[in-house]
Amino acid sequence: MDKHYADTVRLLLNIAPDVFDNDIFAMKGGTAINLFLRDMPRLSVDIDVVYRPWQTPRGQALQAINQELAAIAQRVERLGVQTRLIRSKDLGDTKLIAENEASQVKVEVNVVFRGTVLPIERRPLSAGTGDLFGVEFAVPVLAPDELYAGKLVAALDRQHPRDLFDV
């Protein structure tokens, strides 16, 4: 395995418990598939999250997202990881960059699609990922059907090969 990729996965695995130390975010996207459902079939090292409460008015949801990203930054910095919050025009902070001397991981909240269709599942790392990196923990993840549906939407929207590969 490429050293840079392994270092980036280590950073992601180091910060993930702090990213999901709340009741409002769940993991979605390729990294959820590649580290929690499957045994790392492709390189995917960002953390895509969905804001779980679907009935919250947009303004309140954006405020809650901004506040939680700031709280995540504080928790992650205690690990010796540097963080930067990234503002989106008129939306506040919707991304967090976490980095150490070797790697960088992006935490990105989807502010357009909020809530979930299916119940959230608390999932442990895939066996292969846990064994390879010597860690065990679980995070809230979208249900597999919803994860793959999201990848199909992304494949049709972006038309990027990685989305088709994930499906």
Coordinates of C-alpha atoms in Angstrom, one line a residue:
M1 CA 0.0 0.0 0.0
D2 CA 1.2 3.5 -0.9
K3 CA 2.7 5.2 2.2
H4 CA 0.9 8.5 1.6
Y5 CA -2.5 6.7 1.3
A6 CA -1.8 4.7 4.4
D7 CA -0.9 7.9 6.4
T8 CA -4.0 9.6 5.2
V9 CA -6.2 6.6 6.2
R10 CA -4.5 6.6 9.6
L11 CA -5.3 10.3 10.1
L12 CA -8.9 9.7 9.0
L13 CA -9.2 6.8 11.4
N14 CA -7.7 8.9 14.2
I15 CA -10.2 11.7 13.8
A16 CA -13.4 9.8 12.8
P17 CA -14.5 9.0 16.4
D18 CA -14.3 12.8 17.2
V19 CA -16.2 13.7 14.0
F20 CA -19.1 11.5 15.0
D21 CA -19.1 12.3 18.7
N22 CA -22.6 13.9 18.3
D23 CA -26.1 13.0 17.4
I24 CA -26.5 15.1 14.2
F25 CA -24.0 13.6 11.7
A26 CA -23.8 10.3 9.9
M27 CA -21.2 9.1 7.4
K28 CA -22.0 8.7 3.8
G29 CA -20.2 8.4 0.5
G30 CA -17.3 6.4 -0.9
T31 CA -15.3 6.3 2.3
A32 CA -18.2 4.9 4.2
I33 CA -18.5 2.1 1.6
N34 CA -14.7 1.5 1.3
L35 CA -13.9 1.5 5.0
F36 CA -17.1 0.3 6.7
L37 CA -18.9 -1.9 4.2
R38 CA -16.1 -3.3 2.1
D39 CA -12.3 -3.9 2.7
M40 CA -10.8 -0.9 1.0
P41 CA -11.3 -1.7 -2.7
R42 CA -10.4 1.8 -3.7
L43 CA -8.6 4.8 -2.3
S44 CA -11.1 7.1 -0.6
V45 CA -9.9 9.3 2.2
D46 CA -12.4 12.1 2.8
I47 CA -15.3 12.1 5.3
D48 CA -18.6 13.0 3.8
V49 CA -21.4 13.5 6.3
V50 CA -25.1 14.1 6.3
Y51 CA -27.0 16.2 8.8
R52 CA -29.4 13.8 10.2
P53 CA -32.4 15.9 11.5
W54 CA -34.6 16.4 8.5
Q55 CA -37.3 18.6 10.1
T56 CA -35.0 21.4 11.2
P57 CA -35.5 24.6 9.2
R58 CA -32.6 25.4 6.8
G59 CA -31.3 28.4 8.8
Q60 CA -31.2 26.4 12.1
A61 CA -29.7 23.4 10.4
L62 CA -26.9 25.5 8.9
Q63 CA -26.2 27.1 12.3
A64 CA -26.1 23.7 14.0
I65 CA -23.7 22.4 11.3
N66 CA -21.4 25.4 11.8
Q67 CA -21.4 25.0 15.5
E68 CA -20.7 21.2 15.3
L69 CA -17.9 21.7 12.8
A70 CA -16.3 24.2 15.2
A71 CA -16.7 21.7 18.1
I72 CA -15.2 18.9 16.0
A73 CA -12.2 21.1 15.2
Q74 CA -11.6 21.7 18.9
R75 CA -11.8 17.9 19.7
V76 CA -9.5 17.0 16.8
E77 CA -7.0 19.7 17.7
R78 CA -6.6 17.9 21.1
L79 CA -5.1 15.0 19.2
G80 CA -2.4 17.2 17.9
V81 CA -4.0 17.6 14.5
Q82 CA -4.3 21.0 12.8
T83 CA -7.7 22.1 11.5
R84 CA -9.1 24.8 9.2
L85 CA -12.8 25.6 8.8
I86 CA -13.8 26.4 5.2
R87 CA -16.7 28.8 4.6
S88 CA -19.1 28.4 1.8
K89 CA -20.7 31.5 0.4
D90 CA -23.8 32.4 2.5
L91 CA -23.8 29.0 4.2
G92 CA -21.1 29.4 6.9
D93 CA -18.7 26.6 7.6
T94 CA -19.5 23.5 5.7
K95 CA -16.1 21.9 5.5
L96 CA -13.3 21.1 7.9
I97 CA -9.7 20.3 6.8
A98 CA -7.7 18.2 9.3
E99 CA -4.0 17.8 8.7
N100 CA -0.8 16.6 10.3
E101 CA 2.7 16.6 9.0
A102 CA 2.0 13.7 6.6
S103 CA -1.6 14.0 5.4
Q104 CA -4.8 15.9 5.0
V105 CA -8.4 14.8 5.4
K106 CA -11.5 16.8 4.4
V107 CA -14.7 16.5 6.4
E108 CA -17.6 17.8 4.3
V109 CA -21.2 18.3 5.2
N110 CA -23.8 18.0 2.5
V111 CA -26.1 21.0 3.2
V112 CA -28.5 20.3 0.4
F113 CA -29.6 16.8 1.3
R114 CA -30.5 16.7 5.0
G115 CA -32.0 13.8 6.8
T116 CA -32.1 10.1 5.8
V117 CA -34.6 7.8 4.2
L118 CA -33.6 4.7 6.1
P119 CA -32.5 4.3 9.7
I120 CA -28.9 5.1 10.5
E121 CA -26.7 2.1 11.4
R122 CA -23.8 2.2 13.8
R123 CA -21.1 0.2 11.9
P124 CA -17.7 -0.9 12.9
L125 CA -14.8 -0.7 10.5
S126 CA -14.6 -3.5 8.0
A127 CA -12.6 -6.4 9.3
G128 CA -9.8 -5.9 6.7
T129 CA -9.5 -2.2 7.5
G130 CA -9.5 -2.8 11.3
D131 CA -6.9 -5.6 11.0
L132 CA -4.6 -3.6 8.7
F133 CA -4.6 -0.4 10.8
G134 CA -5.0 -2.0 14.2
V135 CA -8.0 0.0 15.3
E136 CA -11.6 -0.8 16.2
F137 CA -14.5 1.7 16.5
A138 CA -18.0 2.2 15.1
V139 CA -19.6 5.3 13.7
P140 CA -23.1 6.2 12.5
V141 CA -23.4 5.3 8.8
L142 CA -26.2 5.5 6.2
A143 CA -27.9 2.2 5.5
P144 CA -26.2 0.3 2.7
D145 CA -29.1 0.8 0.3
E146 CA -29.0 4.6 0.9
L147 CA -25.2 4.7 0.6
Y148 CA -25.3 3.0 -2.8
A149 CA -28.3 5.1 -3.9
G150 CA -26.2 8.2 -3.1
K151 CA -23.4 6.9 -5.2
L152 CA -25.8 6.3 -8.2
V153 CA -27.0 9.9 -7.9
A154 CA -23.3 11.0 -7.8
A155 CA -22.5 8.9 -10.8
L156 CA -25.3 10.3 -12.8
D157 CA -24.5 13.9 -11.7
R158 CA -20.7 14.0 -11.8
Q159 CA -20.1 11.2 -14.2
H160 CA -16.8 10.4 -12.4
P161 CA -15.5 6.8 -12.8
R162 CA -15.0 6.4 -9.0
D163 CA -18.7 6.7 -8.4
L164 CA -19.4 3.9 -10.9
F165 CA -16.6 1.8 -9.3
D166 CA -18.1 2.2 -5.8
V167 CA -21.5 0.9 -7.1

